[in-house]
mmCIF file with all atom_site columns, C-alpha atoms in Angstrom:
data_model
loop_
_atom_site.group_PDB
_atom_site.id
_atom_site.type_symbol
_atom_site.label_atom_id
_atom_site.label_alt_id
_atom_site.label_comp_id
_atom_site.label_asym_id
_atom_site.label_entity_id
_atom_site.label_seq_id
_atom_site.pdbx_PDB_ins_code
_atom_site.Cartn_x
_atom_site.Cartn_y
_atom_site.Cartn_z
_atom_site.occupancy
_atom_site.B_iso_or_equiv
_atom_site.pdbx_formal_charge
_atom_site.auth_seq_id
_atom_site.auth_comp_id
_atom_site.auth_asym_id
_atom_site.auth_atom_id
_atom_site.pdbx_PDB_model_num
ATOM 1   C CA . MET Z 1 1   ? 124.300 88.959 58.352 1.00 0.00 ? 42  MET Z CA 1
ATOM 2   C CA . ARG Z 1 2   ? 126.278 89.164 61.564 1.00 0.00 ? 43  ARG Z CA 1
ATOM 3   C CA . SER Z 1 3   ? 129.146 91.595 61.748 1.00 0.00 ? 44  SER Z CA 1
ATOM 4   C CA . GLY Z 1 4   ? 132.724 90.790 62.547 1.00 0.00 ? 45  GLY Z CA 1
ATOM 5   C CA . ARG Z 1 5   ? 134.819 91.081 65.653 1.00 0.00 ? 46  ARG Z CA 1
ATOM 6   C CA . GLY Z 1 6   ? 134.444 94.169 67.766 1.00 0.00 ? 47  GLY Z CA 1
ATOM 7   C CA . ASP Z 1 7   ? 130.713 94.433 67.208 1.00 0.00 ? 48  ASP Z CA 1
ATOM 8   C CA . PRO Z 1 8   ? 129.207 95.096 70.679 1.00 0.00 ? 49  PRO Z CA 1
ATOM 9   C CA . LYS Z 1 9   ? 126.409 92.654 69.936 1.00 0.00 ? 50  LYS Z CA 1
ATOM 10  C CA . TRP Z 1 10  ? 128.866 89.757 69.619 1.00 0.00 ? 51  TRP Z CA 1
ATOM 11  C CA . ASP Z 1 11  ? 131.909 90.921 71.562 1.00 0.00 ? 52  ASP Z CA 1
ATOM 12  C CA . HIS Z 1 12  ? 131.839 88.931 74.818 1.00 0.00 ? 53  HIS Z CA 1
ATOM 13  C CA . ARG Z 1 13  ? 134.098 91.479 76.495 1.00 0.00 ? 54  ARG Z CA 1
ATOM 14  C CA . ARG Z 1 14  ? 131.587 94.323 76.067 1.00 0.00 ? 55  ARG Z CA 1
ATOM 15  C CA . HIS Z 1 15  ? 128.137 92.839 75.707 1.00 0.00 ? 56  HIS Z CA 1
ATOM 16  C CA . PRO Z 1 16  ? 126.479 92.606 79.156 1.00 0.00 ? 57  PRO Z CA 1
ATOM 17  C CA . THR Z 1 17  ? 124.002 89.869 78.264 1.00 0.00 ? 58  THR Z CA 1
ATOM 18  C CA . SER Z 1 18  ? 126.476 87.584 76.564 1.00 0.00 ? 59  SER Z CA 1
ATOM 19  C CA . ARG Z 1 19  ? 125.895 83.915 77.289 1.00 0.00 ? 60  ARG Z CA 1
ATOM 20  C CA . MET Z 1 20  ? 129.615 83.358 77.674 1.00 0.00 ? 61  MET Z CA 1
ATOM 21  C CA . TRP Z 1 21  ? 130.064 83.207 81.433 1.00 0.00 ? 62  TRP Z CA 1
ATOM 22  C CA . PHE Z 1 22  ? 133.044 80.975 80.753 1.00 0.00 ? 63  PHE Z CA 1
ATOM 23  C CA . LYS Z 1 23  ? 135.462 83.898 80.419 1.00 0.00 ? 64  LYS Z CA 1
ATOM 24  C CA . THR Z 1 24  ? 137.682 84.672 83.378 1.00 0.00 ? 65  THR Z CA 1
ATOM 25  C CA . ALA Z 1 25  ? 139.052 88.137 82.806 1.00 0.00 ? 66  ALA Z CA 1
ATOM 26  C CA . GLU Z 1 26  ? 138.193 91.312 80.966 1.00 0.00 ? 67  GLU Z CA 1
ATOM 27  C CA . GLY Z 1 27  ? 140.230 91.603 77.805 1.00 0.00 ? 68  GLY Z CA 1
ATOM 28  C CA . GLN Z 1 28  ? 141.036 87.913 77.623 1.00 0.00 ? 69  GLN Z CA 1
ATOM 29  C CA . GLU Z 1 29  ? 142.104 86.913 74.127 1.00 0.00 ? 70  GLU Z CA 1
ATOM 30  C CA . LEU Z 1 30  ? 139.681 84.855 72.053 1.00 0.00 ? 71  LEU Z CA 1
ATOM 31  C CA . ASP Z 1 31  ? 142.380 82.228 71.515 1.00 0.00 ? 72  ASP Z CA 1
ATOM 32  C CA . ASP Z 1 32  ? 142.662 81.773 75.287 1.00 0.00 ? 73  ASP Z CA 1
ATOM 33  C CA . VAL Z 1 33  ? 138.904 81.304 75.601 1.00 0.00 ? 74  VAL Z CA 1
ATOM 34  C CA . LYS Z 1 34  ? 138.945 78.826 72.713 1.00 0.00 ? 75  LYS Z CA 1
ATOM 35  C CA . ARG Z 1 35  ? 141.857 76.893 74.227 1.00 0.00 ? 76  ARG Z CA 1
ATOM 36  C CA . ARG Z 1 36  ? 140.186 76.680 77.654 1.00 0.00 ? 77  ARG Z CA 1
ATOM 37  C CA . ALA Z 1 37  ? 136.845 75.586 76.203 1.00 0.00 ? 78  ALA Z CA 1
ATOM 38  C CA . LEU Z 1 38  ? 138.467 72.922 74.034 1.00 0.00 ? 79  LEU Z CA 1
ATOM 39  C CA . THR Z 1 39  ? 140.453 71.650 77.024 1.00 0.00 ? 80  THR Z CA 1
ATOM 40  C CA . VAL Z 1 40  ? 137.250 71.079 78.998 1.00 0.00 ? 81  VAL Z CA 1
ATOM 41  C CA . LEU Z 1 41  ? 135.604 69.310 76.067 1.00 0.00 ? 82  LEU Z CA 1
ATOM 42  C CA . ARG Z 1 42  ? 138.716 67.193 75.421 1.00 0.00 ? 83  ARG Z CA 1
ATOM 43  C CA . ASN Z 1 43  ? 138.740 66.096 79.066 1.00 0.00 ? 84  ASN Z CA 1
ATOM 44  C CA . VAL Z 1 44  ? 135.094 65.057 78.793 1.00 0.00 ? 85  VAL Z CA 1
ATOM 45  C CA . THR Z 1 45  ? 135.892 63.200 75.561 1.00 0.00 ? 86  THR Z CA 1
ATOM 46  C CA . GLU Z 1 46  ? 138.770 61.281 77.139 1.00 0.00 ? 87  GLU Z CA 1
ATOM 47  C CA . GLY Z 1 47  ? 136.480 60.158 79.940 1.00 0.00 ? 88  GLY Z CA 1
ATOM 48  C CA . GLY Z 1 48  ? 136.722 60.186 83.680 1.00 0.00 ? 89  GLY Z CA 1
ATOM 49  C CA . VAL Z 1 49  ? 135.688 63.827 83.900 1.00 0.00 ? 90  VAL Z CA 1
ATOM 50  C CA . GLU Z 1 50  ? 132.076 64.867 84.221 1.00 0.00 ? 91  GLU Z CA 1
ATOM 51  C CA . ALA Z 1 51  ? 132.341 68.607 83.693 1.00 0.00 ? 92  ALA Z CA 1
ATOM 52  C CA . GLU Z 1 52  ? 129.711 71.222 82.958 1.00 0.00 ? 93  GLU Z CA 1
ATOM 53  C CA . ILE Z 1 53  ? 129.877 71.477 79.170 1.00 0.00 ? 94  ILE Z CA 1
ATOM 54  C CA . GLU Z 1 54  ? 127.178 74.065 78.478 1.00 0.00 ? 95  GLU Z CA 1
ATOM 55  C CA . GLU Z 1 55  ? 129.440 77.037 79.269 1.00 0.00 ? 96  GLU Z CA 1
ATOM 56  C CA . PRO Z 1 56  ? 132.370 75.980 77.047 1.00 0.00 ? 97  PRO Z CA 1
ATOM 57  C CA . ILE Z 1 57  ? 129.931 75.097 74.261 1.00 0.00 ? 98  ILE Z CA 1
ATOM 58  C CA . TRP Z 1 58  ? 128.325 78.554 74.357 1.00 0.00 ? 99  TRP Z CA 1
ATOM 59  C CA . ALA Z 1 59  ? 131.759 80.157 74.641 1.00 0.00 ? 100 ALA Z CA 1
ATOM 60  C CA . LEU Z 1 60  ? 132.822 78.523 71.377 1.00 0.00 ? 101 LEU Z CA 1
ATOM 61  C CA . ILE Z 1 61  ? 129.587 79.541 69.669 1.00 0.00 ? 102 ILE Z CA 1
ATOM 62  C CA . ASP Z 1 62  ? 129.942 83.118 70.937 1.00 0.00 ? 103 ASP Z CA 1
ATOM 63  C CA . ILE Z 1 63  ? 133.571 83.561 69.861 1.00 0.00 ? 104 ILE Z CA 1
ATOM 64  C CA . SER Z 1 64  ? 132.691 82.248 66.405 1.00 0.00 ? 105 SER Z CA 1
ATOM 65  C CA . HIS Z 1 65  ? 129.934 84.876 66.185 1.00 0.00 ? 106 HIS Z CA 1
ATOM 66  C CA . GLY Z 1 66  ? 127.272 82.242 65.788 1.00 0.00 ? 107 GLY Z CA 1
ATOM 67  C CA . SER Z 1 67  ? 128.922 80.353 62.931 1.00 0.00 ? 108 SER Z CA 1
ATOM 68  C CA . GLU Z 1 68  ? 126.489 77.683 61.753 1.00 0.00 ? 109 GLU Z CA 1
ATOM 69  C CA . ALA Z 1 69  ? 129.280 75.125 61.336 1.00 0.00 ? 110 ALA Z CA 1
ATOM 70  C CA . VAL Z 1 70  ? 130.592 75.675 64.865 1.00 0.00 ? 111 VAL Z CA 1
ATOM 71  C CA . GLU Z 1 71  ? 127.117 75.713 66.377 1.00 0.00 ? 112 GLU Z CA 1
ATOM 72  C CA . GLY Z 1 72  ? 126.154 72.521 64.552 1.00 0.00 ? 113 GLY Z CA 1
ATOM 73  C CA . ALA Z 1 73  ? 129.315 70.760 65.731 1.00 0.00 ? 114 ALA Z CA 1
ATOM 74  C CA . CYS Z 1 74  ? 128.711 71.933 69.299 1.00 0.00 ? 115 CYS Z CA 1
ATOM 75  C CA . ARG Z 1 75  ? 125.133 70.677 69.238 1.00 0.00 ? 116 ARG Z CA 1
ATOM 76  C CA . TRP Z 1 76  ? 126.442 67.351 67.930 1.00 0.00 ? 117 TRP Z CA 1
ATOM 77  C CA . PHE Z 1 77  ? 128.778 67.224 70.954 1.00 0.00 ? 118 PHE Z CA 1
ATOM 78  C CA . LEU Z 1 78  ? 125.870 67.927 73.323 1.00 0.00 ? 119 LEU Z CA 1
ATOM 79  C CA . ALA Z 1 79  ? 123.853 65.114 71.746 1.00 0.00 ? 120 ALA Z CA 1
ATOM 80  C CA . ALA Z 1 80  ? 126.808 62.737 72.038 1.00 0.00 ? 121 ALA Z CA 1
ATOM 81  C CA . ALA Z 1 81  ? 127.296 63.682 75.696 1.00 0.00 ? 122 ALA Z CA 1
ATOM 82  C CA . ASP Z 1 82  ? 123.635 62.876 76.401 1.00 0.00 ? 123 ASP Z CA 1
ATOM 83  C CA . TYR Z 1 83  ? 123.892 59.396 74.885 1.00 0.00 ? 124 TYR Z CA 1
ATOM 84  C CA . SER Z 1 84  ? 123.630 56.929 77.759 1.00 0.00 ? 125 SER Z CA 1
ATOM 85  C CA . ARG Z 1 85  ? 122.896 53.470 76.359 1.00 0.00 ? 126 ARG Z CA 1
ATOM 86  C CA . ASP Z 1 86  ? 126.488 52.278 75.926 1.00 0.00 ? 127 ASP Z CA 1
ATOM 87  C CA . GLU Z 1 87  ? 129.587 53.973 77.332 1.00 0.00 ? 128 GLU Z CA 1
ATOM 88  C CA . ASP Z 1 88  ? 131.862 52.744 74.516 1.00 0.00 ? 129 ASP Z CA 1
ATOM 89  C CA . VAL Z 1 89  ? 129.520 54.124 71.868 1.00 0.00 ? 130 VAL Z CA 1
ATOM 90  C CA . ARG Z 1 90  ? 129.247 57.384 73.814 1.00 0.00 ? 131 ARG Z CA 1
ATOM 91  C CA . THR Z 1 91  ? 133.048 57.697 73.854 1.00 0.00 ? 132 THR Z CA 1
ATOM 92  C CA . VAL Z 1 92  ? 133.263 57.163 70.090 1.00 0.00 ? 133 VAL Z CA 1
ATOM 93  C CA . LEU Z 1 93  ? 130.485 59.706 69.499 1.00 0.00 ? 134 LEU Z CA 1
ATOM 94  C CA . LEU Z 1 94  ? 132.216 62.255 71.743 1.00 0.00 ? 135 LEU Z CA 1
ATOM 95  C CA . ARG Z 1 95  ? 135.528 61.822 69.899 1.00 0.00 ? 136 ARG Z CA 1
ATOM 96  C CA . GLU Z 1 96  ? 133.826 62.282 66.546 1.00 0.00 ? 137 GLU Z CA 1
ATOM 97  C CA . ALA Z 1 97  ? 131.938 65.343 67.802 1.00 0.00 ? 138 ALA Z CA 1
ATOM 98  C CA . TYR Z 1 98  ? 135.120 66.846 69.266 1.00 0.00 ? 139 TYR Z CA 1
ATOM 99  C CA . GLY Z 1 99  ? 136.817 66.410 65.888 1.00 0.00 ? 140 GLY Z CA 1
ATOM 100 C CA . LYS Z 1 100 ? 133.893 68.170 64.201 1.00 0.00 ? 141 LYS Z CA 1
ATOM 101 C CA . ILE Z 1 101 ? 134.266 71.108 66.596 1.00 0.00 ? 142 ILE Z CA 1
ATOM 102 C CA . GLU Z 1 102 ? 138.012 71.366 65.940 1.00 0.00 ? 143 GLU Z CA 1
ATOM 103 C CA . ARG Z 1 103 ? 137.496 71.277 62.170 1.00 0.00 ? 144 ARG Z CA 1
ATOM 104 C CA . ALA Z 1 104 ? 134.718 73.878 62.299 1.00 0.00 ? 145 ALA Z CA 1
ATOM 105 C CA . LEU Z 1 105 ? 136.846 76.199 64.428 1.00 0.00 ? 146 LEU Z CA 1
ATOM 106 C CA . ARG Z 1 106 ? 139.847 75.732 62.153 1.00 0.00 ? 147 ARG Z CA 1
ATOM 107 C CA . PHE Z 1 107 ? 137.807 76.980 59.209 1.00 0.00 ? 148 PHE Z CA 1
ATOM 108 C CA . TYR Z 1 108 ? 136.280 79.856 61.165 1.00 0.00 ? 149 TYR Z CA 1
ATOM 109 C CA . LEU Z 1 109 ? 139.050 81.191 63.426 1.00 0.00 ? 150 LEU Z CA 1
#
């Protein structure tokens, strides 16, 4: 079982090999990281913005300490972003995936 906040293994502020390169400053609050990551994903969902989504996705997974619900929702978002057959369907999938991420984070954080 993974430990809670402050554990050096999962604390992005102290762990040198953390995947979360998305942070901007030492000591940044987890809520700020979450808000920034969700803003990037929301912009991708609303269309018109082709942003790098890997970093915000891993940031959300890292701040949730590897929560299975958050990770599953984030992977759903990645799959929706890769869908390329129909742009309208892709938009609907992204909105649904974004909602899954918000719900998973609400239960975790």
